[in-house]
Short mmCIF file of C-alpha atoms in Angstrom, two decimals:
data_model
loop_
_atom_site.label_atom_id
_atom_site.label_comp_id
_atom_site.label_asym_id
_atom_site.label_seq_id
_atom_site.Cartn_x
_atom_site.Cartn_y
_atom_site.Cartn_z
CA UNK A 11 22.52 -62.91 69.07
CA UNK A 12 20.15 -65.58 67.78
CA UNK A 13 18.33 -63.09 65.58
CA UNK A 14 21.56 -62.16 63.80
CA UNK A 15 22.53 -65.75 62.99
CA UNK A 16 19.11 -67.22 62.21
CA UNK A 17 18.93 -65.88 58.61
CA UNK A 18 21.85 -68.20 57.64
CA UNK A 19 20.37 -71.38 59.02
CA UNK A 20 17.68 -71.86 56.39
CA UNK A 21 19.99 -71.38 53.35
CA UNK A 22 22.59 -73.64 54.96
CA UNK A 23 20.04 -76.37 55.60
CA UNK A 24 18.71 -76.00 52.08
CA UNK A 25 22.25 -76.28 50.66
CA UNK A 26 22.87 -79.44 52.67
CA UNK A 27 19.59 -80.94 51.47
CA UNK A 28 20.41 -80.07 47.84
CA UNK A 29 23.88 -81.57 48.20
CA UNK A 30 22.46 -84.81 49.62
CA UNK A 31 19.78 -85.01 46.92
CA UNK A 32 22.23 -84.28 44.09
CA UNK A 33 24.67 -86.89 45.46
CA UNK A 34 21.86 -89.42 45.65
CA UNK A 35 20.75 -88.57 42.11
CA UNK A 36 24.34 -88.88 40.84
CA UNK A 37 24.78 -92.23 42.61
CA UNK A 38 21.51 -93.54 41.18
CA UNK A 39 22.18 -92.27 37.64
CA UNK A 40 25.78 -93.35 37.26
CA UNK A 41 26.17 -96.25 39.70
CA UNK A 42 22.91 -97.87 40.71
CA UNK A 43 20.99 -97.46 37.45
CA UNK A 44 23.72 -99.06 35.23
CA UNK A 45 24.07 -101.84 37.78
CA UNK A 46 20.33 -102.47 37.69
CA UNK A 47 20.37 -102.45 33.88
CA UNK A 48 23.25 -104.96 33.80
CA UNK A 49 21.43 -107.21 36.27
CA UNK A 50 18.19 -107.03 34.27
CA UNK A 51 20.07 -107.77 31.03
CA UNK A 52 21.71 -110.76 32.72
CA UNK A 53 18.35 -112.04 33.91
CA UNK A 54 16.98 -111.93 30.35
CA UNK A 55 19.85 -114.02 29.01
CA UNK A 56 19.50 -117.77 28.70
CA UNK A 57 23.07 -118.10 30.04
CA UNK A 58 24.61 -115.15 31.83
CA UNK A 59 28.30 -115.80 31.22
CA UNK A 60 29.43 -112.21 31.75
CA UNK A 61 29.17 -112.42 35.53
CA UNK A 62 29.16 -116.22 36.04
CA UNK A 63 31.80 -118.82 35.24
CA UNK A 64 31.05 -121.90 33.15
CA UNK A 65 33.19 -124.65 34.65
CA UNK A 66 31.84 -127.22 32.18
CA UNK A 67 29.63 -127.41 29.08
CA UNK A 68 27.85 -130.48 27.77
CA UNK A 69 26.50 -130.62 24.20
CA UNK A 70 24.02 -133.15 22.84
CA UNK A 71 22.46 -133.36 19.39
CA UNK A 72 20.80 -136.23 17.60
CA UNK A 73 23.06 -138.32 15.39
CA UNK A 74 26.26 -136.97 16.98
CA UNK A 75 28.39 -138.04 19.90
CA UNK A 76 27.89 -136.11 23.13
CA UNK A 77 30.63 -133.61 23.89
CA UNK A 78 31.69 -132.51 27.35
CA UNK A 79 34.11 -129.62 27.79
CA UNK A 80 35.79 -128.55 31.02
CA UNK A 81 37.46 -125.22 31.78
CA UNK A 82 41.03 -125.37 33.12
CA UNK A 83 41.11 -121.77 34.37
CA UNK A 84 38.24 -121.65 36.88
CA UNK A 85 40.58 -120.68 39.73
CA UNK A 86 41.82 -117.74 37.68
CA UNK A 87 38.20 -116.68 37.04
CA UNK A 88 38.70 -116.76 33.26
CA UNK A 89 35.86 -119.14 32.35
CA UNK A 90 33.53 -116.38 31.20
CA UNK A 91 32.56 -114.86 27.88
CA UNK A 92 35.50 -112.83 26.65
CA UNK A 93 37.97 -114.58 28.96
CA UNK A 94 41.18 -116.06 27.60
CA UNK A 95 40.39 -119.48 29.06
CA UNK A 96 41.86 -122.90 28.35
CA UNK A 97 39.64 -125.95 27.88
CA UNK A 98 39.84 -129.71 27.62
CA UNK A 99 37.48 -132.26 26.12
CA UNK A 100 36.31 -135.05 28.45
CA UNK A 101 33.92 -136.79 26.02
CA UNK A 102 33.91 -138.54 23.60
CA UNK A 103 37.69 -138.58 24.13
CA UNK A 104 39.91 -136.95 26.73
CA UNK A 105 41.82 -134.44 24.60
CA UNK A 106 42.98 -130.86 24.45
CA UNK A 107 40.07 -128.70 23.27
CA UNK A 108 40.20 -125.94 20.68
CA UNK A 109 40.28 -122.91 23.00
CA UNK A 110 39.22 -120.42 20.34
CA UNK A 111 36.21 -122.56 19.34
CA UNK A 112 35.06 -122.90 22.95
CA UNK A 113 35.58 -119.19 23.64
CA UNK A 114 33.42 -118.45 20.60
CA UNK A 115 30.78 -120.81 22.01
CA UNK A 116 30.83 -118.94 25.34
CA UNK A 117 30.22 -115.64 23.55
CA UNK A 118 27.34 -117.14 21.54
CA UNK A 119 25.72 -118.58 24.66
CA UNK A 120 26.17 -115.30 26.52
CA UNK A 121 24.41 -113.41 23.71
CA UNK A 122 21.47 -115.83 23.57
CA UNK A 123 18.44 -113.74 24.54
CA UNK A 124 14.83 -114.81 23.81
CA UNK A 125 12.69 -112.55 21.64
CA UNK A 126 9.61 -113.50 23.62
CA UNK A 127 8.29 -116.08 26.06
CA UNK A 128 5.13 -118.20 26.30
CA UNK A 129 4.06 -118.65 29.92
CA UNK A 130 2.73 -122.04 31.09
CA UNK A 131 1.98 -120.91 34.64
CA UNK A 132 -1.75 -120.62 34.04
CA UNK A 133 -2.03 -124.01 32.34
CA UNK A 134 -3.10 -126.98 34.46
CA UNK A 135 -0.22 -129.34 35.21
CA UNK A 136 -1.90 -132.26 33.39
CA UNK A 137 -2.24 -130.22 30.18
CA UNK A 138 1.29 -128.88 30.03
CA UNK A 139 2.73 -131.96 28.25
CA UNK A 140 0.21 -131.45 25.46
CA UNK A 141 1.26 -127.84 24.96
CA UNK A 142 4.98 -128.72 25.13
CA UNK A 143 4.51 -131.48 22.55
CA UNK A 144 3.38 -128.87 20.01
CA UNK A 145 6.73 -127.10 20.46
CA UNK A 146 8.80 -130.31 20.31
CA UNK A 147 9.71 -129.93 23.98
CA UNK A 148 7.67 -132.59 25.79
CA UNK A 149 9.70 -134.74 28.21
CA UNK A 150 9.99 -137.70 25.81
CA UNK A 151 11.00 -135.36 22.95
CA UNK A 152 13.76 -133.74 24.99
CA UNK A 153 15.79 -136.95 25.04
CA UNK A 154 16.57 -136.48 21.34
CA UNK A 155 16.52 -132.68 21.24
CA UNK A 156 19.59 -130.54 20.84
CA UNK A 157 20.65 -129.55 24.34
CA UNK A 158 23.31 -127.39 25.98
CA UNK A 159 24.02 -127.82 29.67
CA UNK A 160 26.20 -125.26 31.42
CA UNK A 161 27.47 -126.03 34.92
CA UNK A 162 28.39 -122.86 36.76
CA UNK A 163 30.98 -122.18 39.40
CA UNK A 164 29.31 -123.35 42.60
CA UNK A 165 27.60 -126.41 41.12
CA UNK A 166 24.33 -125.05 39.74
CA UNK A 167 23.42 -126.17 36.21
CA UNK A 168 21.16 -124.81 33.49
CA UNK A 169 20.06 -126.74 30.40
CA UNK A 170 18.65 -125.32 27.18
CA UNK A 171 16.52 -127.65 25.04
CA UNK A 172 15.88 -126.62 21.43
CA UNK A 173 12.54 -127.60 19.94
CA UNK A 174 10.74 -127.08 16.65
CA UNK A 175 11.00 -124.12 14.31
CA UNK A 176 8.11 -121.67 14.66
CA UNK A 177 5.53 -122.05 11.82
CA UNK A 178 6.40 -118.52 10.69
CA UNK A 179 10.02 -119.68 10.29
CA UNK A 180 11.67 -116.77 12.09
CA UNK A 181 11.92 -118.27 15.56
CA UNK A 182 12.73 -121.54 17.28
CA UNK A 183 11.09 -122.81 20.42
CA UNK A 184 13.30 -123.42 23.40
CA UNK A 185 12.98 -124.44 27.02
CA UNK A 186 15.30 -123.87 29.97
CA UNK A 187 15.54 -126.27 32.87
CA UNK A 188 17.55 -125.20 35.90
CA UNK A 189 18.80 -127.99 38.16
CA UNK A 190 15.77 -130.27 38.76
CA UNK A 191 13.08 -127.60 38.50
CA UNK A 192 10.46 -128.07 35.78
CA UNK A 193 10.18 -125.08 33.46
CA UNK A 194 7.10 -122.88 33.46
CA UNK A 195 7.66 -121.03 30.16
CA UNK A 196 8.70 -121.61 26.56
CA UNK A 197 11.23 -119.31 24.90
CA UNK A 198 11.11 -117.91 21.39
CA UNK A 199 14.70 -117.76 20.15
CA UNK A 200 16.26 -116.78 16.84
CA UNK A 201 15.72 -119.53 14.26
CA UNK A 202 19.49 -120.04 13.95
CA UNK A 203 20.04 -120.31 17.71
CA UNK A 204 21.50 -123.80 17.45
CA UNK A 205 24.12 -123.08 14.78
CA UNK A 206 26.77 -122.22 17.38
CA UNK A 207 26.68 -125.62 19.10
CA UNK A 208 25.17 -128.15 16.67
CA UNK A 209 28.66 -129.22 15.63
CA UNK A 210 30.41 -132.58 15.31
CA UNK A 211 32.75 -133.60 18.12
CA UNK A 212 35.86 -132.92 16.02
CA UNK A 213 34.93 -129.26 15.78
CA UNK A 214 35.77 -128.83 19.48
CA UNK A 215 39.12 -130.66 19.34
CA UNK A 216 42.43 -128.86 19.22
CA UNK A 217 43.46 -128.85 15.56
CA UNK A 218 46.91 -127.33 15.91
CA UNK A 219 49.38 -130.17 16.09
CA UNK A 220 52.87 -128.66 15.91
CA UNK A 221 54.07 -128.58 19.56
CA UNK A 222 56.79 -126.00 18.97
CA UNK A 223 57.11 -122.28 19.69
CA UNK A 224 58.44 -120.30 16.72
CA UNK A 225 60.78 -118.18 18.88
CA UNK A 226 62.43 -121.33 20.27
CA UNK A 227 63.30 -122.87 16.90
CA UNK A 228 66.97 -123.38 16.12
CA UNK A 229 66.60 -125.04 12.75
CA UNK A 230 64.00 -126.26 10.26
CA UNK A 231 64.75 -128.90 7.64
CA UNK A 232 62.47 -129.51 4.68
CA UNK A 233 62.59 -132.35 2.18
CA UNK A 234 60.56 -132.04 -1.01
CA UNK A 235 60.90 -133.97 -4.27
CA UNK A 236 64.44 -135.05 -3.43
CA UNK A 237 65.59 -131.51 -2.56
CA UNK A 238 66.66 -130.43 0.91
CA UNK A 239 66.33 -126.96 2.39
CA UNK A 240 67.46 -125.90 5.85
CA UNK A 241 66.89 -122.69 7.78
CA UNK A 242 69.42 -122.44 10.61
CA UNK A 243 69.41 -119.80 13.32
CA UNK A 244 72.79 -118.17 13.95
CA UNK A 245 73.99 -115.31 16.13
CA UNK A 246 73.53 -112.81 13.30
CA UNK A 247 70.17 -114.13 12.10
CA UNK A 248 68.83 -116.93 9.91
CA UNK A 249 70.91 -118.73 7.30
CA UNK A 250 69.35 -120.61 4.39
CA UNK A 251 71.24 -123.70 3.24
CA UNK A 252 70.65 -125.88 0.22
CA UNK A 253 72.78 -128.13 -1.97
CA UNK A 254 73.73 -125.19 -4.18
CA UNK A 255 74.03 -122.25 -1.79
CA UNK A 256 74.39 -120.92 1.75
CA UNK A 257 72.87 -117.45 2.01
CA UNK A 258 71.62 -115.17 4.80
CA UNK A 259 67.89 -115.34 5.38
CA UNK A 260 65.38 -112.53 5.27
CA UNK A 261 64.12 -112.26 8.84
CA UNK A 262 60.60 -111.16 7.90
CA UNK A 263 60.09 -113.83 5.25
CA UNK A 264 61.57 -116.55 7.47
CA UNK A 265 59.48 -115.51 10.49
CA UNK A 266 56.32 -115.51 8.35
CA UNK A 267 57.12 -119.01 7.11
CA UNK A 268 57.88 -120.31 10.62
CA UNK A 269 54.61 -118.86 11.92
CA UNK A 270 52.71 -120.68 9.18
CA UNK A 271 54.47 -123.89 10.25
CA UNK A 272 53.93 -123.74 14.02
CA UNK A 273 50.32 -122.51 13.70
CA UNK A 274 49.46 -125.20 11.17
CA UNK A 275 45.98 -126.49 11.95
CA UNK A 276 43.88 -129.31 10.54
CA UNK A 277 40.55 -128.84 8.84
CA UNK A 278 39.37 -132.16 10.23
CA UNK A 279 40.57 -135.56 11.41
CA UNK A 280 40.72 -138.31 8.82
CA UNK A 281 41.29 -140.88 11.60
CA UNK A 282 42.01 -140.85 15.33
CA UNK A 283 44.90 -143.28 14.87
CA UNK A 284 47.15 -143.76 11.88
CA UNK A 285 47.51 -147.46 12.74
CA UNK A 286 43.77 -148.14 12.92
CA UNK A 287 41.71 -149.56 10.08
CA UNK A 288 40.39 -146.06 9.35
CA UNK A 289 43.89 -144.60 9.50
CA UNK A 290 45.40 -147.12 7.09
CA UNK A 291 42.48 -146.62 4.72
CA UNK A 292 42.89 -142.84 4.83
CA UNK A 293 46.62 -143.08 4.04
CA UNK A 294 46.29 -145.78 1.39
CA UNK A 295 47.40 -144.49 -2.00
CA UNK A 296 48.95 -141.31 -0.59
CA UNK A 297 52.49 -140.10 -1.28
CA UNK A 298 54.77 -137.86 0.77
CA UNK A 299 55.18 -134.41 -0.81
CA UNK A 300 56.77 -132.52 2.11
CA UNK A 301 58.71 -133.66 5.18
CA UNK A 302 59.61 -131.31 8.05
CA UNK A 303 62.00 -131.57 10.97
CA UNK A 304 61.70 -128.79 13.56
CA UNK A 305 64.49 -128.57 16.12
CA UNK A 306 64.35 -126.38 19.23
CA UNK A 307 67.73 -127.58 20.45
CA UNK A 308 66.60 -128.95 23.83
CA UNK A 309 64.32 -131.83 22.92
CA UNK A 310 63.98 -134.45 20.23
CA UNK A 311 63.16 -132.73 16.91
CA UNK A 312 59.50 -132.80 15.95
CA UNK A 313 58.97 -134.47 12.58
CA UNK A 314 55.87 -134.64 10.44
CA UNK A 315 54.93 -135.37 6.84
CA UNK A 316 52.38 -133.92 4.48
CA UNK A 317 50.95 -136.51 2.12
CA UNK A 318 48.90 -136.04 -1.01
CA UNK A 319 46.12 -138.38 -2.07
CA UNK A 320 44.09 -138.25 -5.26
CA UNK A 321 40.34 -137.96 -4.84
CA UNK A 322 37.62 -138.68 -7.37
CA UNK A 323 35.68 -135.67 -8.57
CA UNK A 324 37.77 -133.13 -6.63
CA UNK A 325 41.29 -131.88 -6.14
CA UNK A 326 43.90 -133.85 -4.19
CA UNK A 327 43.48 -134.38 -0.45
CA UNK A 328 46.30 -133.32 1.88
CA UNK A 329 46.96 -135.35 5.02
CA UNK A 330 49.48 -134.83 7.82
CA UNK A 331 51.00 -137.52 10.05
CA UNK A 332 53.75 -137.64 12.65
CA UNK A 333 55.55 -140.46 14.43
CA UNK A 334 54.92 -138.70 17.75
CA UNK A 335 51.17 -138.16 17.21
CA UNK A 336 48.34 -140.65 16.71
CA UNK A 337 45.78 -138.89 14.47
CA UNK A 338 45.72 -138.49 10.72
CA UNK A 339 45.03 -134.81 10.10
CA UNK A 340 43.23 -133.49 7.04
CA UNK A 341 44.63 -130.17 5.83
CA UNK A 342 43.48 -127.24 3.77
CA UNK A 343 44.57 -127.87 0.13
CA UNK A 344 46.40 -124.53 0.10
CA UNK A 345 48.82 -125.61 2.83
CA UNK A 346 51.27 -127.18 0.38
CA UNK A 347 51.68 -123.91 -1.52
CA UNK A 348 52.11 -121.87 1.68
CA UNK A 349 54.74 -124.16 3.17
CA UNK A 350 56.71 -125.10 0.04
CA UNK A 351 59.69 -122.75 -0.14
CA UNK A 352 62.80 -122.44 -2.25
CA UNK A 353 66.02 -120.73 -1.14
CA UNK A 354 65.09 -117.68 -3.24
CA UNK A 355 61.86 -117.31 -1.22
CA UNK A 356 63.68 -117.10 2.11
CA UNK A 357 67.07 -115.59 1.33
CA UNK A 358 67.90 -112.04 2.28
CA UNK A 359 66.30 -109.53 -0.06
CA UNK A 360 66.37 -106.42 2.09
CA UNK A 361 69.32 -104.56 3.53
CA UNK A 362 67.11 -103.07 6.20
CA UNK A 363 64.10 -104.51 8.03
CA UNK A 364 60.90 -102.48 8.39
CA UNK A 365 61.31 -102.18 12.16
CA UNK A 366 64.91 -100.99 11.87
CA UNK A 367 63.88 -98.43 9.30
CA UNK A 368 61.39 -96.79 11.67
CA UNK A 369 63.73 -97.02 14.68
CA UNK A 370 66.71 -95.36 12.95
CA UNK A 371 67.67 -92.10 14.67
CA UNK A 372 71.35 -91.73 13.73
CA UNK A 373 73.06 -92.24 10.35
CA UNK A 374 76.86 -92.29 10.32
CA UNK A 375 78.56 -92.01 6.90
CA UNK A 376 82.22 -92.62 6.07
CA UNK A 377 84.02 -92.21 2.74
CA UNK A 378 86.98 -90.32 1.29
CA UNK A 379 84.64 -88.07 -0.64
CA UNK A 380 82.82 -87.01 2.52
CA UNK A 381 86.01 -85.99 4.33
CA UNK A 382 88.44 -87.33 6.92
CA UNK A 383 85.84 -87.54 9.67
CA UNK A 384 82.57 -89.47 9.74
CA UNK A 385 79.51 -87.46 8.79
CA UNK A 386 76.79 -87.92 11.39
CA UNK A 387 73.10 -87.20 10.76
CA UNK A 388 70.76 -87.15 13.72
CA UNK A 389 66.96 -87.23 13.86
CA UNK A 390 64.67 -85.64 16.39
CA UNK A 391 62.69 -87.80 18.80
CA UNK A 392 59.91 -88.41 16.28
CA UNK A 393 62.33 -89.10 13.43
CA UNK A 394 60.78 -86.32 11.34
CA UNK A 395 63.68 -83.83 11.13
CA UNK A 396 67.31 -84.69 10.43
CA UNK A 397 70.33 -82.46 11.06
CA UNK A 398 74.09 -82.66 10.55
CA UNK A 399 75.82 -83.04 13.91
CA UNK A 400 78.82 -80.95 12.82
CA UNK A 401 77.03 -77.90 11.34
CA UNK A 402 73.59 -78.16 12.97
CA UNK A 403 72.09 -77.69 9.52
CA UNK A 404 68.87 -79.41 8.57
CA UNK A 405 69.18 -81.95 5.78
CA UNK A 406 66.35 -82.86 3.46
CA UNK A 407 63.90 -85.16 5.21
CA UNK A 408 62.74 -86.37 1.78
CA UNK A 409 66.27 -87.52 0.91
CA UNK A 410 66.59 -89.45 4.17
CA UNK A 411 63.14 -90.97 3.74
CA UNK A 412 63.96 -92.02 0.18
CA UNK A 413 67.25 -93.59 1.32
CA UNK A 414 65.65 -95.61 4.13
CA UNK A 415 62.74 -96.72 1.93
CA UNK A 416 65.09 -98.00 -0.76
CA UNK A 417 67.25 -99.84 1.76
CA UNK A 418 64.20 -101.54 3.26
CA UNK A 419 62.82 -102.62 -0.12
CA UNK A 420 63.64 -105.93 -1.81
CA UNK A 421 66.78 -104.62 -3.54
CA UNK A 422 69.20 -107.57 -3.27
CA UNK A 423 69.18 -109.23 -6.68
CA UNK A 424 71.99 -111.80 -6.34
CA UNK A 425 74.79 -113.23 -4.21
CA UNK A 426 77.86 -113.28 -6.49
CA UNK A 427 80.14 -116.30 -5.97
CA UNK A 428 83.43 -115.83 -4.14
CA UNK A 429 85.32 -116.52 -7.37
CA UNK A 430 84.11 -113.21 -8.80
CA UNK A 431 87.06 -111.22 -7.44
CA UNK A 432 86.08 -108.09 -9.34
CA UNK A 433 82.97 -107.82 -7.21
CA UNK A 434 84.39 -109.01 -3.89
CA UNK A 435 87.26 -106.50 -3.68
CA UNK A 436 85.98 -102.98 -3.01
CA UNK A 437 87.95 -100.13 -4.51
CA UNK A 438 88.78 -96.79 -2.94
CA UNK A 439 85.37 -95.30 -3.71
CA UNK A 440 83.51 -97.02 -0.91
CA UNK A 441 80.77 -95.70 1.30
CA UNK A 442 80.19 -97.05 4.78
CA UNK A 443 76.75 -96.47 6.29
CA UNK A 444 75.82 -97.19 9.90
CA UNK A 445 72.31 -96.91 11.34
CA UNK A 446 71.69 -96.59 15.10
CA UNK A 447 68.53 -96.27 17.18
CA UNK A 448 67.70 -93.72 19.88
CA UNK A 449 69.70 -95.72 22.42
CA UNK A 450 72.82 -95.67 20.17
CA UNK A 451 72.49 -99.41 19.47
CA UNK A 452 73.80 -100.23 15.97
CA UNK A 453 71.02 -101.57 13.74
CA UNK A 454 72.93 -102.01 10.46
CA UNK A 455 76.43 -101.40 9.17
CA UNK A 456 76.73 -101.68 5.39
CA UNK A 457 79.58 -100.99 2.94
CA UNK A 458 78.71 -99.92 -0.64
CA UNK A 459 80.86 -99.69 -3.76
CA UNK A 460 80.49 -99.81 -7.53
CA UNK A 461 81.90 -102.44 -9.83
CA UNK A 462 81.50 -101.05 -13.33
CA UNK A 463 77.78 -100.43 -13.72
CA UNK A 464 76.90 -102.75 -10.84
CA UNK A 465 76.21 -101.66 -7.26
CA UNK A 466 77.68 -103.96 -4.63
CA UNK A 467 77.37 -104.11 -0.85
CA UNK A 468 78.44 -106.08 2.18
CA UNK A 469 76.69 -106.31 5.55
CA UNK A 470 79.58 -105.71 7.98
CA UNK A 471 77.58 -106.91 10.99
CA UNK A 472 76.94 -110.32 9.44
CA UNK A 473 80.47 -111.43 10.25
CA UNK A 474 81.13 -112.72 6.75
CA UNK A 475 82.66 -111.56 3.47
CA UNK A 476 79.67 -112.42 1.30
CA UNK A 477 78.98 -109.76 -1.30
CA UNK A 478 75.54 -108.65 -2.36
CA UNK A 479 74.59 -107.29 -5.76
CA UNK A 480 71.95 -104.59 -5.41
CA UNK A 481 69.35 -103.01 -7.59
CA UNK A 482 71.14 -100.10 -9.24
CA UNK A 483 68.34 -97.69 -8.35
CA UNK A 484 69.69 -97.50 -4.78
CA UNK A 485 72.85 -95.72 -6.00
CA UNK A 486 70.99 -92.47 -6.66
CA UNK A 487 69.78 -92.36 -3.05
CA UNK A 488 73.23 -92.86 -1.48
CA UNK A 489 75.30 -89.82 -0.34
CA UNK A 490 78.48 -90.46 -2.33
CA UNK A 491 79.67 -86.87 -1.80
CA UNK A 492 78.89 -83.71 0.18
CA UNK A 493 76.99 -82.38 -2.86
CA UNK A 494 74.24 -84.79 -1.85
CA UNK A 495 73.30 -82.38 0.96
CA UNK A 496 73.75 -79.16 -1.01
CA UNK A 497 70.04 -78.51 -1.08
CA UNK A 498 69.78 -78.52 2.69
CA UNK A 499 71.48 -75.45 4.10
CA UNK A 500 68.72 -74.36 6.44
CA UNK A 501 70.03 -74.15 10.05
CA UNK A 502 68.27 -76.02 12.77
CA UNK A 503 66.49 -74.09 15.48
CA UNK A 504 68.86 -73.55 18.40
CA UNK A 505 68.16 -75.49 21.54
CA UNK A 506 66.63 -73.33 24.27
CA UNK A 507 68.98 -72.30 27.04
CA UNK A 508 67.53 -73.21 30.40
CA UNK A 509 66.91 -70.31 32.71
CA UNK A 510 69.08 -70.09 35.77
#
């Protein structure tokens, strides 16, 4: 019995051994080896901020005020390189920090890896100061050196001191001190290693100053050179009001303008307080060129002014101030151009938004020329093929594409006044077009007609009788009669019948 089974034991044992060895090799190659490589890479870094949290950072450089930054998201474990962390400034002032600037600093610190090191272990303790002095890193020199101190989660701290530039000019000497331990090596870093943190204190301050969310805005009022412009949010969209007109707003143009407003950021701070000596000096001789009032409907409107001040030997300086904020902000000179708008810049210019154009899956057409019943065109799931719902015939995808492209272009050329009765009273030859998405929600409902050689339209969903005069080139893309689809007689492929 044993002789008949013994030949299988050796191959079975060998198979088990091979399985164990291959599993061990797989674990080492794909799990342990990468982990070892990541640990070794972290050990080479001056600051390993991929696996450790920086709860605070302190920056010191000669001739500048010390800056201390503290992370507000340590409990959420976001205070690492690549984390979407929030920060505050504790010194020189307690303020909101510029999160993006600090996050960039974290990434720079995390990527700081020495090219080489100079060991001091073999040097006698009494001679080490002499060697360090050559690198600009002796104890007395460190008091004025550029330093970065990172305090990690758990309380340990690591400080980088930057010394002299290497005589060859391609490296900079550095020294790392961890907690109270004296360093035993000098680092050779990239010559530009300090560029990420040798910044003035204002660089780390939050420079956005408009405390409003664009989606929450109900109205925006602008005063410029005696003219008033208002964008007011209504149930059907934005309305643009001025002394001469009240017109529907173009949602894309208005949203772009509002984003530029709420994300407005200063280049620098002309003064920390508008009422200080520095603040009054900065504002002296300036004049208001733009005034804004942003209303979210639930709080007091936020108001601010943009002032222009002449400067010798350069273009004008732009400053921003607000009654609800202390600082005087210095702005990019191009801000005035970006924020100055006229009604024509914001009024409706498109019958169809870009998003609606791509979401359209059903087109419903009504006119006497098309017959007593609505003509319904339906697209497939991808929106690539269109068919008539009544005949199942495929219609030209190029015609539909051309129609939607023209409707989504800037084709509105004017808003005729209500007194122009010849343009506000459609005749019998009207065409009603309705666009719906895949969920049957109506995106747009527009009525078209011709008044002599002019093409007119009305947005039926806007809840108003305002007439729009359109670019005449749209007329050729509209299906005024069934002849429009004469070139599309190809039947659609029948839907498969499910097997019983």
